[in-house]
Each structure stands twice: as structure tokens, then as C-alpha cells.
């Protein structure tokens, strides 16, 4: 329920809780410590008074306010020989019976105690008293707590005022701080709402903290989404255009053959065109399905094992040289790559097939530890096309939309490899590198 409140309400609840805790927990602790301090001061005042009485034989009669009452008891006579109490002997008897009598008997009858400090209640008022043995007599000093109670009240009130003033300032600072957090968060929410509704919006974050990082990340995400949306639109356009041609040819030629009209002179030649475009269409559809299938495979493959990629490359080279009548040179170390062998077969074949369209005379494959380079001596790639080279459905130089290279990039990424194209002095190299590996030039 607490988390359902706004940040400001949560903060106010926390501040209220702190205020309650201050009253319920802190103040009793403060009271206890203040009482202890006051008790120590009261006993110290009584001790000072007694020492003055002993050293200077000074036992003044006191006014009632802040009065220290002094009584002298002689155990040999079992009588009080001096008292500066206001009132008659009855008052002294009552104080003895209800305040200090037990402690006086205790110190008189005990050889272990020379002083006793304590407090008690008489006539609904608390008194501090100190009993000290002086020679053969006992000096009893008594002081009312009316002074200490006033002092405790004053100290408690001051502490309360200070604590609540500090809490108020602290709460005000926290509220202002939370408001400073809420403002950019609301801006981010409004910006996200605009994005969700596909409306134009601008978010400028002048913060360097975590909120600023999140805001800038959302802006970056929005830019990336717009870029992907643009790529998606271009993809749909390119796919539609690229699939429309073979479908139209198959439909037109099929209708012509059905009407006994042969655009290429005879039935077999016309049917060959239909079959050729059907093969083109099949290849494109298979590439689309394979690219989509890789997204699911990347999530399912939990255990990646190395396999000897040199044997796979040699097998692919032998087949492609025979099928496409191209010249491929190799420099292969006996190393292992991580991943599914069949997927790597598709990736390498796609790179070689791409290279065969641009090569002038040779393709060179170099295999070293954590690195695979497939080079062809064709024309260099324009720098402005390198960034989109491995994105799906982007048209190449010769009008081919790049499903083959996007499949290669997806497979490499699945198994922890990076791939990039690099223009050489003559020709172009496609380079696979294991992510995080240290490789030489």
C-alpha cells in the first residue's frame, strides 16, 4: 500500500513516522539522560555545601528558594543537635520518618559507608539528600527538587524545540529534494506517453545523476526505435519489391503457357523461366524464415561447444569450387570455433556467395585462433554503406537486399563473435573475431 503513494506522500509519511518516533523513543532517552545529569549536579551541590560546612563551619539559614537544609545528628546523644529547617521539631521528625531515616540508621550502624546519596518524597515533593559522617557526627544536607524540576522542564523544552526545528528544516530540504526528483520524472513520463502515441516530442535532461542517465537512455531508445521503424518500412518496401518481380513473372508466364503462348519461343524455355523465378522466390522465403528462426534458436541454445572449423571450411571450399567454378585459396590453422556447425556452414557459405558476386579473380580464406578472414579482390565497399551492410533488407550495390549478410551477423552474435567488413588496398575482407579475444595483426 505504501508503494502506491506518490513520492511526496511517501516522504510525508516517513517524516510523520520520524516525528512520532522522536516523541516515543528519543524523548524518553533524553529525559533519562537529563535526569541523570541533574541528579549528579544536585548531589554535587549538596556535597559542596557539606564540605563548606565542615571546612568553614558555615551553616547558614536559607530562604526556601534553592534552599539547602542542613541537619546535624549526634549518635552518642541520639539527637539532632543542629537544624536550619523552617518550622518546629515536628517537621524534622517527619523528614526523618519519611525521607532519610533509614539511610541515616544504615550509615550509623555500618562501618563501610561514610556517605549516602539518595532522594525521596515528602509531602508530595521530591527531596535530594546527602548524609556524610564527620568525626563522630553525621551531617545531613537536603534540597528540594523544585529547582531541578524547573531546570529539567527548561532543558526538555529546549531540546524538543531544537529537535523539531532540525526535523522541520530536514523535512523541508527533503520535500524540496523530492520535488526536484518528481519534476524530471514527470517530464520523462510525458515524453514516454508521446512516444507511445507516436507523437513528436523533445526531452532535454540537464542532469548527470541516475535520473538524467535514464532520461537520456529513453531518448536514445526513442531514436533507435525511430531508426528501426524506418528500417522496417524500408524492409517491407524492399521485400515487397523483391518478391513482386518473381511472382509477377511466374504468374504472367504461367498464364501464357496455359494459353499456349510461349514467350521464349517454346514450352521448355518458358517453363525454365518460371522454374528459375520459383527458385528465386523459394530462396528468399527460406532466408526470411531462417533469419526469423535464429531469434528463437539463440534463446534455446544453453550449452555451446567448440568444433573443428577447419574441416568444415575445407568441405565448403571443395563444394563451392565445384558448383560455382570459382578459385578459393586457403590458409587454415587447426583451430576450433564455438557454436553449431550447421549454422556456421550457412554463415561461411553466405560470405563466400557474397564474395563470389564481387570478386575479380580470387577468394582467400584465412583461419587463425579466434579469427576467420574471408577476402575477395573485388571493388571496395563505400564507407557510407559499411554501417548498414549487415542490416536486413538493405539494398546492396547490385540491388541485392542483404538477408545473407544479416544472417551471418546474427549467427556470429549468437556464438559470441563479431564480424565487420574492411577495405584493403585491393579488395575487401570480412573478418570474424571472437568477442574479447586478443588478436594480432
Short mmCIF file of C-alpha atoms in Angstrom, two decimals:
data_model
loop_
_atom_site.label_atom_id
_atom_site.label_comp_id
_atom_site.label_asym_id
_atom_site.label_seq_id
_atom_site.Cartn_x
_atom_site.Cartn_y
_atom_site.Cartn_z
CA UNK A 1 0.00 0.00 0.00
CA UNK A 2 2.89 2.37 0.87
CA UNK A 3 4.37 1.98 -2.62
CA UNK A 4 1.06 3.00 -4.17
CA UNK A 5 1.51 6.54 -2.80
CA UNK A 6 3.31 9.25 -4.71
CA UNK A 7 6.93 10.00 -3.74
CA UNK A 8 5.84 13.18 -1.94
CA UNK A 9 3.19 11.33 0.09
CA UNK A 10 5.69 8.59 0.92
CA UNK A 11 8.11 11.24 2.16
CA UNK A 12 5.44 12.91 4.31
CA UNK A 13 4.56 9.53 5.86
CA UNK A 14 8.26 8.94 6.63
CA UNK A 15 8.59 12.40 8.22
CA UNK A 16 5.46 11.81 10.31
CA UNK A 17 6.90 8.46 11.40
CA UNK A 18 10.16 10.17 12.39
CA UNK A 19 8.23 12.76 14.43
CA UNK A 20 6.29 10.02 16.26
CA UNK A 21 9.50 8.05 16.85
CA UNK A 22 11.09 11.23 18.20
CA UNK A 23 8.36 11.56 20.82
CA UNK A 24 8.02 7.84 21.58
CA UNK A 25 11.69 6.80 21.61
CA UNK A 26 14.09 9.73 21.61
CA UNK A 27 12.41 11.89 24.23
CA UNK A 28 12.34 9.17 26.94
CA UNK A 29 16.06 8.62 26.32
CA UNK A 30 16.68 12.37 26.51
CA UNK A 31 14.59 12.61 29.72
CA UNK A 32 16.54 9.77 31.30
CA UNK A 33 19.89 11.33 30.48
CA UNK A 34 18.79 14.80 31.61
CA UNK A 35 17.55 13.39 34.93
CA UNK A 36 20.87 11.62 35.45
CA UNK A 37 22.77 14.84 34.74
CA UNK A 38 20.52 16.86 37.06
CA UNK A 39 20.82 14.22 39.80
CA UNK A 40 24.60 14.39 39.57
CA UNK A 41 24.51 18.17 39.77
CA UNK A 42 22.15 18.14 42.75
CA UNK A 43 24.34 15.68 44.67
CA UNK A 44 27.42 17.70 43.75
CA UNK A 45 25.73 20.85 45.08
CA UNK A 46 24.87 19.03 48.33
CA UNK A 47 28.45 17.77 48.63
CA UNK A 48 29.85 21.27 48.10
CA UNK A 49 27.53 22.62 50.76
CA UNK A 50 28.61 19.92 53.22
CA UNK A 51 32.32 20.50 52.59
CA UNK A 52 31.86 24.23 53.15
CA UNK A 53 30.07 23.42 56.39
CA UNK A 54 32.91 21.16 57.55
CA UNK A 55 35.84 23.28 56.40
CA UNK A 56 34.46 26.73 57.26
CA UNK A 57 31.95 25.82 59.96
CA UNK A 58 29.36 27.64 57.86
CA UNK A 59 25.73 26.55 58.26
CA UNK A 60 23.54 29.39 57.06
CA UNK A 61 19.82 29.67 57.39
CA UNK A 62 18.33 29.51 53.88
CA UNK A 63 15.44 31.02 52.05
CA UNK A 64 13.01 28.47 50.71
CA UNK A 65 14.03 29.01 47.07
CA UNK A 66 17.09 26.92 46.20
CA UNK A 67 17.49 26.22 49.93
CA UNK A 68 19.88 23.59 51.23
CA UNK A 69 18.68 22.45 54.63
CA UNK A 70 21.38 21.22 56.98
CA UNK A 71 20.86 18.88 59.94
CA UNK A 72 23.48 17.53 62.36
CA UNK A 73 22.87 14.22 64.14
CA UNK A 74 24.86 13.08 67.21
CA UNK A 75 24.60 9.29 67.68
CA UNK A 76 26.02 9.40 71.22
CA UNK A 77 23.11 11.58 72.31
CA UNK A 78 20.76 10.05 69.70
CA UNK A 79 19.55 13.53 68.92
CA UNK A 80 19.66 16.22 66.22
CA UNK A 81 21.94 18.94 67.54
CA UNK A 82 21.50 21.42 64.70
CA UNK A 83 18.90 22.19 62.03
CA UNK A 84 18.20 25.19 59.81
CA UNK A 85 14.78 23.89 58.80
CA UNK A 86 11.91 26.34 58.80
CA UNK A 87 9.28 25.10 61.24
CA UNK A 88 9.18 23.21 64.50
CA UNK A 89 10.62 19.86 65.57
CA UNK A 90 7.65 18.06 64.07
CA UNK A 91 8.90 18.84 60.55
CA UNK A 92 12.28 17.37 61.37
CA UNK A 93 10.66 14.24 62.78
CA UNK A 94 8.51 13.80 59.70
CA UNK A 95 11.53 14.20 57.39
CA UNK A 96 13.39 11.63 59.44
CA UNK A 97 10.49 9.17 59.29
CA UNK A 98 9.55 9.62 55.63
CA UNK A 99 12.77 10.73 53.91
CA UNK A 100 16.23 10.00 55.26
CA UNK A 101 15.66 7.94 58.43
CA UNK A 102 16.52 4.50 57.01
CA UNK A 103 19.68 5.71 55.30
CA UNK A 104 20.80 7.50 58.48
CA UNK A 105 20.36 4.32 60.52
CA UNK A 106 22.17 2.39 57.80
CA UNK A 107 25.25 4.65 57.83
CA UNK A 108 25.28 4.83 61.64
CA UNK A 109 25.13 1.06 62.02
CA UNK A 110 27.60 0.33 59.23
CA UNK A 111 31.33 0.86 59.17
CA UNK A 112 31.53 0.51 55.39
CA UNK A 113 29.65 3.69 54.46
CA UNK A 114 30.84 7.24 55.10
CA UNK A 115 28.38 8.87 52.67
CA UNK A 116 24.95 8.04 51.26
CA UNK A 117 23.27 9.93 48.42
CA UNK A 118 19.61 9.40 47.61
CA UNK A 119 16.27 11.05 47.08
CA UNK A 120 12.75 10.53 48.38
CA UNK A 121 9.28 12.02 48.59
CA UNK A 122 7.85 14.02 51.42
CA UNK A 123 4.58 16.00 51.35
CA UNK A 124 4.17 15.24 47.63
CA UNK A 125 7.52 16.81 46.87
CA UNK A 126 10.79 15.13 45.99
CA UNK A 127 13.92 15.93 48.00
CA UNK A 128 17.57 15.11 47.37
CA UNK A 129 19.65 14.37 50.44
CA UNK A 130 23.24 13.50 51.27
CA UNK A 131 24.39 12.01 54.56
CA UNK A 132 28.10 12.32 55.44
CA UNK A 133 29.95 11.16 58.54
CA UNK A 134 32.07 13.93 60.08
CA UNK A 135 34.11 12.79 63.06
CA UNK A 136 31.53 11.35 65.46
CA UNK A 137 28.61 13.20 63.98
CA UNK A 138 26.55 12.92 60.81
CA UNK A 139 25.85 15.85 58.52
CA UNK A 140 22.60 15.64 56.59
CA UNK A 141 22.00 18.05 53.68
CA UNK A 142 18.57 18.23 52.00
CA UNK A 143 17.48 20.09 48.88
CA UNK A 144 14.07 20.30 47.23
CA UNK A 145 13.69 19.20 43.60
CA UNK A 146 11.58 22.23 42.69
CA UNK A 147 14.68 23.83 41.21
CA UNK A 148 15.72 20.66 39.39
CA UNK A 149 12.20 20.09 38.04
CA UNK A 150 12.18 23.59 36.56
CA UNK A 151 15.64 23.01 35.14
CA UNK A 152 14.63 19.66 33.64
CA UNK A 153 11.49 21.19 32.12
CA UNK A 154 13.51 24.03 30.60
CA UNK A 155 16.13 21.67 29.18
CA UNK A 156 13.49 19.27 27.84
CA UNK A 157 11.60 22.09 26.17
CA UNK A 158 14.76 23.44 24.60
CA UNK A 159 15.74 20.01 23.33
CA UNK A 160 12.24 19.48 21.92
CA UNK A 161 12.32 22.86 20.18
CA UNK A 162 15.77 22.16 18.74
CA UNK A 163 14.86 18.65 17.60
CA UNK A 164 11.62 19.75 15.96
CA UNK A 165 13.36 22.73 14.37
CA UNK A 166 16.01 20.39 12.94
CA UNK A 167 13.30 17.94 11.84
CA UNK A 168 11.34 20.77 10.18
CA UNK A 169 14.40 22.01 8.30
CA UNK A 170 15.32 18.44 7.37
CA UNK A 171 11.74 17.75 6.19
CA UNK A 172 11.70 20.96 4.15
CA UNK A 173 15.00 20.05 2.48
CA UNK A 174 13.73 16.53 1.76
CA UNK A 175 10.45 17.83 0.32
CA UNK A 176 12.29 20.23 -1.97
CA UNK A 177 14.66 17.43 -2.99
CA UNK A 178 11.79 15.04 -3.76
CA UNK A 179 10.02 17.76 -5.76
CA UNK A 180 13.25 18.19 -7.74
CA UNK A 181 13.10 14.44 -8.46
CA UNK A 182 9.41 14.36 -9.31
CA UNK A 183 9.67 17.14 -11.88
CA UNK A 184 12.08 15.34 -14.26
CA UNK A 185 10.26 12.05 -13.68
CA UNK A 186 7.01 13.67 -14.82
CA UNK A 187 8.83 15.04 -17.87
CA UNK A 188 10.07 11.53 -18.65
CA UNK A 189 6.55 10.08 -18.22
CA UNK A 190 5.06 12.72 -20.53
CA UNK A 191 7.78 12.01 -23.07
CA UNK A 192 7.12 8.25 -22.90
CA UNK A 193 3.38 8.88 -23.35
CA UNK A 194 4.13 10.88 -26.51
CA UNK A 195 6.31 8.03 -27.79
CA UNK A 196 3.54 5.51 -27.05
CA UNK A 197 1.09 7.62 -29.04
CA UNK A 198 3.64 8.05 -31.88
CA UNK A 199 3.67 11.82 -31.39
CA UNK A 200 6.66 14.13 -31.79
CA UNK A 201 8.28 15.15 -28.51
CA UNK A 202 11.55 16.53 -27.14
CA UNK A 203 13.17 15.61 -23.84
CA UNK A 204 16.12 17.66 -22.61
CA UNK A 205 17.71 16.39 -19.38
CA UNK A 206 20.19 18.77 -17.73
CA UNK A 207 21.03 16.25 -15.01
CA UNK A 208 24.04 13.96 -14.69
CA UNK A 209 22.60 11.67 -11.98
CA UNK A 210 20.70 8.39 -12.43
CA UNK A 211 17.51 10.21 -13.50
CA UNK A 212 19.48 12.02 -16.19
CA UNK A 213 21.01 8.71 -17.30
CA UNK A 214 17.54 7.12 -17.53
CA UNK A 215 16.13 10.12 -19.41
CA UNK A 216 18.97 10.14 -21.92
CA UNK A 217 18.66 6.36 -22.31
CA UNK A 218 14.95 6.78 -23.15
CA UNK A 219 15.82 9.46 -25.71
CA UNK A 220 18.39 7.12 -27.22
CA UNK A 221 15.84 4.30 -27.18
CA UNK A 222 13.32 6.52 -28.95
CA UNK A 223 15.87 7.44 -31.63
CA UNK A 224 16.72 3.77 -32.06
CA UNK A 225 13.03 2.86 -32.31
CA UNK A 226 12.55 5.51 -34.98
CA UNK A 227 15.56 4.17 -36.82
CA UNK A 228 14.21 0.64 -36.58
CA UNK A 229 10.80 1.85 -37.72
CA UNK A 230 12.43 3.45 -40.73
CA UNK A 231 14.38 0.26 -41.44
CA UNK A 232 11.17 -1.74 -41.03
CA UNK A 233 9.35 0.45 -43.55
CA UNK A 234 12.26 0.17 -45.96
CA UNK A 235 12.38 -3.57 -45.33
CA UNK A 236 8.71 -4.01 -46.18
CA UNK A 237 9.17 -1.90 -49.29
CA UNK A 238 12.25 -3.87 -50.38
CA UNK A 239 10.70 -7.26 -49.62
CA UNK A 240 7.52 -6.32 -51.47
CA UNK A 241 9.51 -5.11 -54.47
CA UNK A 242 11.93 -8.03 -54.44
CA UNK A 243 9.22 -10.68 -54.15
CA UNK A 244 6.82 -8.93 -56.53
CA UNK A 245 9.07 -9.44 -59.59
CA UNK A 246 9.38 -13.27 -59.48
CA UNK A 247 5.70 -13.62 -58.51
CA UNK A 248 4.63 -11.45 -61.44
CA UNK A 249 6.89 -13.37 -63.83
CA UNK A 250 5.61 -16.75 -62.62
CA UNK A 251 2.01 -15.58 -62.87
CA UNK A 252 2.44 -13.99 -66.33
CA UNK A 253 4.44 -16.83 -67.84
CA UNK A 254 2.16 -19.43 -66.28
CA UNK A 255 -0.89 -17.77 -67.82
CA UNK A 256 0.93 -17.54 -71.17
CA UNK A 257 1.81 -21.26 -71.18
CA UNK A 258 -1.77 -22.07 -70.19
CA UNK A 259 -2.91 -20.09 -73.28
CA UNK A 260 -0.35 -21.98 -75.43
CA UNK A 261 1.72 -18.84 -75.83
CA UNK A 262 5.45 -19.32 -75.27
CA UNK A 263 7.29 -16.01 -74.60
CA UNK A 264 10.70 -17.71 -75.05
CA UNK A 265 9.82 -19.48 -78.26
CA UNK A 266 8.99 -22.91 -76.92
CA UNK A 267 7.38 -24.53 -73.92
CA UNK A 268 10.60 -25.77 -72.26
CA UNK A 269 12.36 -22.39 -72.41
CA UNK A 270 9.30 -20.62 -71.00
CA UNK A 271 8.93 -23.18 -68.21
CA UNK A 272 12.64 -22.76 -67.36
CA UNK A 273 11.99 -19.06 -66.68
CA UNK A 274 9.05 -19.98 -64.44
CA UNK A 275 11.16 -22.51 -62.53
CA UNK A 276 14.08 -20.07 -62.23
CA UNK A 277 11.87 -17.41 -60.66
CA UNK A 278 10.22 -20.01 -58.43
CA UNK A 279 13.70 -20.95 -57.18
CA UNK A 280 14.49 -17.27 -56.55
CA UNK A 281 11.24 -16.89 -54.63
CA UNK A 282 11.89 -20.05 -52.63
CA UNK A 283 15.40 -18.89 -51.73
CA UNK A 284 14.16 -15.52 -50.48
CA UNK A 285 11.36 -17.04 -48.41
CA UNK A 286 13.74 -19.60 -46.89
CA UNK A 287 16.17 -16.81 -45.99
CA UNK A 288 13.38 -14.86 -44.29
CA UNK A 289 12.25 -17.90 -42.31
CA UNK A 290 15.83 -18.83 -41.37
CA UNK A 291 16.57 -15.30 -40.11
CA UNK A 292 13.41 -15.36 -38.02
CA UNK A 293 14.23 -18.85 -36.72
CA UNK A 294 17.65 -17.71 -35.47
CA UNK A 295 15.97 -15.43 -32.91
CA UNK A 296 14.37 -18.47 -31.27
CA UNK A 297 17.49 -20.62 -31.56
CA UNK A 298 19.64 -18.01 -29.78
CA UNK A 299 17.35 -18.26 -26.73
CA UNK A 300 17.21 -22.08 -26.78
CA UNK A 301 20.93 -22.90 -27.09
CA UNK A 302 22.11 -23.19 -23.49
CA UNK A 303 25.37 -25.15 -23.94
CA UNK A 304 27.86 -24.00 -26.57
CA UNK A 305 30.59 -26.44 -27.56
CA UNK A 306 33.67 -25.93 -29.76
CA UNK A 307 34.07 -27.86 -33.01
CA UNK A 308 36.94 -28.15 -35.60
CA UNK A 309 36.02 -25.42 -38.08
CA UNK A 310 38.98 -26.17 -40.40
CA UNK A 311 37.34 -29.40 -41.63
CA UNK A 312 34.07 -27.55 -42.24
CA UNK A 313 35.77 -24.81 -44.29
CA UNK A 314 37.68 -27.32 -46.43
CA UNK A 315 34.42 -29.16 -47.17
CA UNK A 316 32.60 -25.91 -48.09
CA UNK A 317 35.50 -24.77 -50.35
CA UNK A 318 35.57 -28.06 -52.22
CA UNK A 319 31.81 -27.94 -52.86
CA UNK A 320 31.63 -24.27 -53.89
CA UNK A 321 34.63 -24.50 -56.23
CA UNK A 322 32.93 -27.40 -58.00
CA UNK A 323 29.46 -25.81 -58.10
CA UNK A 324 30.29 -22.18 -58.89
CA UNK A 325 33.60 -22.68 -60.73
CA UNK A 326 35.44 -20.11 -58.61
CA UNK A 327 39.01 -20.10 -57.29
CA UNK A 328 39.37 -20.13 -53.50
CA UNK A 329 42.75 -20.09 -51.71
CA UNK A 330 43.09 -21.10 -48.06
CA UNK A 331 45.47 -20.68 -45.12
CA UNK A 332 43.87 -22.69 -42.33
CA UNK A 333 45.20 -23.45 -38.84
CA UNK A 334 43.77 -26.41 -36.98
CA UNK A 335 41.60 -24.47 -34.52
CA UNK A 336 38.11 -24.75 -33.04
CA UNK A 337 35.19 -22.32 -33.08
CA UNK A 338 32.25 -22.27 -30.66
CA UNK A 339 28.72 -22.95 -31.86
CA UNK A 340 26.54 -25.11 -34.03
CA UNK A 341 28.41 -26.49 -37.06
CA UNK A 342 25.40 -26.27 -39.38
CA UNK A 343 24.83 -22.61 -38.53
CA UNK A 344 28.47 -21.81 -39.19
CA UNK A 345 28.17 -23.60 -42.54
CA UNK A 346 25.34 -21.22 -43.52
CA UNK A 347 27.34 -18.17 -42.37
CA UNK A 348 30.52 -19.12 -44.28
CA UNK A 349 28.61 -20.11 -47.42
CA UNK A 350 26.74 -16.78 -47.38
CA UNK A 351 30.00 -14.81 -47.11
CA UNK A 352 31.63 -16.81 -49.91
CA UNK A 353 28.49 -16.49 -52.06
CA UNK A 354 28.53 -12.72 -51.48
CA UNK A 355 32.26 -12.56 -52.29
CA UNK A 356 31.77 -14.56 -55.48
CA UNK A 357 29.47 -11.84 -56.85
CA UNK A 358 32.08 -9.11 -56.39
CA UNK A 359 35.42 -10.93 -56.84
CA UNK A 360 37.62 -10.35 -59.88
CA UNK A 361 39.81 -13.43 -59.73
CA UNK A 362 40.26 -14.92 -56.25
CA UNK A 363 38.77 -15.52 -52.80
CA UNK A 364 41.20 -16.08 -49.91
CA UNK A 365 40.16 -17.71 -46.60
CA UNK A 366 42.49 -17.36 -43.59
CA UNK A 367 41.80 -19.19 -40.32
CA UNK A 368 43.73 -18.40 -37.14
CA UNK A 369 42.95 -18.77 -33.44
CA UNK A 370 39.68 -16.88 -32.74
CA UNK A 371 39.81 -15.22 -36.18
CA UNK A 372 38.36 -16.07 -39.60
CA UNK A 373 39.03 -13.81 -42.62
CA UNK A 374 37.27 -14.22 -46.00
CA UNK A 375 38.85 -11.91 -48.59
CA UNK A 376 37.95 -11.16 -52.20
CA UNK A 377 39.76 -8.92 -54.69
CA UNK A 378 36.64 -7.04 -55.79
CA UNK A 379 35.87 -3.34 -55.57
CA UNK A 380 35.97 -1.67 -52.13
CA UNK A 381 32.77 -1.01 -50.18
CA UNK A 382 31.61 2.60 -49.92
CA UNK A 383 32.22 3.92 -46.42
CA UNK A 384 28.63 5.15 -46.07
CA UNK A 385 27.33 1.62 -46.78
CA UNK A 386 29.50 -0.18 -44.19
CA UNK A 387 27.25 0.70 -41.27
CA UNK A 388 24.17 -0.90 -42.83
CA UNK A 389 25.99 -3.77 -44.52
CA UNK A 390 24.75 -6.41 -42.04
CA UNK A 391 21.27 -4.94 -41.51
CA UNK A 392 18.45 -6.96 -43.07
CA UNK A 393 16.74 -5.89 -46.28
CA UNK A 394 19.16 -3.07 -47.13
CA UNK A 395 19.89 -2.91 -50.84
CA UNK A 396 23.46 -3.61 -51.90
CA UNK A 397 25.45 -2.24 -54.80
CA UNK A 398 23.98 -4.70 -57.24
CA UNK A 399 20.40 -4.41 -55.99
CA UNK A 400 20.55 -7.44 -53.67
CA UNK A 401 18.77 -6.97 -50.38
CA UNK A 402 21.07 -8.09 -47.57
CA UNK A 403 19.41 -11.09 -45.95
CA UNK A 404 22.50 -13.21 -46.46
CA UNK A 405 24.84 -10.89 -44.55
CA UNK A 406 22.25 -10.20 -41.83
CA UNK A 407 22.01 -13.98 -41.27
CA UNK A 408 25.81 -14.08 -40.99
CA UNK A 409 25.83 -11.28 -38.40
CA UNK A 410 23.05 -12.96 -36.39
CA UNK A 411 24.88 -16.31 -36.29
CA UNK A 412 28.17 -14.67 -35.29
CA UNK A 413 26.48 -12.75 -32.48
CA UNK A 414 24.72 -15.91 -31.21
CA UNK A 415 28.06 -17.56 -30.52
CA UNK A 416 29.98 -14.57 -29.19
CA UNK A 417 31.74 -13.40 -32.35
CA UNK A 418 31.86 -10.02 -34.07
CA UNK A 419 32.00 -9.52 -37.82
CA UNK A 420 32.97 -6.45 -39.83
CA UNK A 421 34.00 -5.58 -43.36
CA UNK A 422 37.36 -3.98 -44.01
CA UNK A 423 38.59 -2.42 -47.23
CA UNK A 424 42.12 -3.46 -48.20
CA UNK A 425 44.50 -1.85 -50.68
CA UNK A 426 42.94 -4.19 -53.21
CA UNK A 427 39.69 -5.89 -52.37
CA UNK A 428 37.56 -6.40 -49.26
CA UNK A 429 37.91 -8.69 -46.20
CA UNK A 430 35.09 -9.95 -43.99
CA UNK A 431 36.58 -10.64 -40.55
CA UNK A 432 35.09 -12.80 -37.76
CA UNK A 433 36.67 -12.19 -34.33
CA UNK A 434 35.83 -13.89 -31.04
CA UNK A 435 34.46 -11.27 -28.66
CA UNK A 436 37.03 -10.34 -26.04
CA UNK A 437 39.88 -12.20 -27.77
CA UNK A 438 43.29 -10.56 -28.20
CA UNK A 439 44.42 -11.00 -31.80
CA UNK A 440 47.48 -9.92 -33.74
CA UNK A 441 47.52 -8.04 -36.99
#
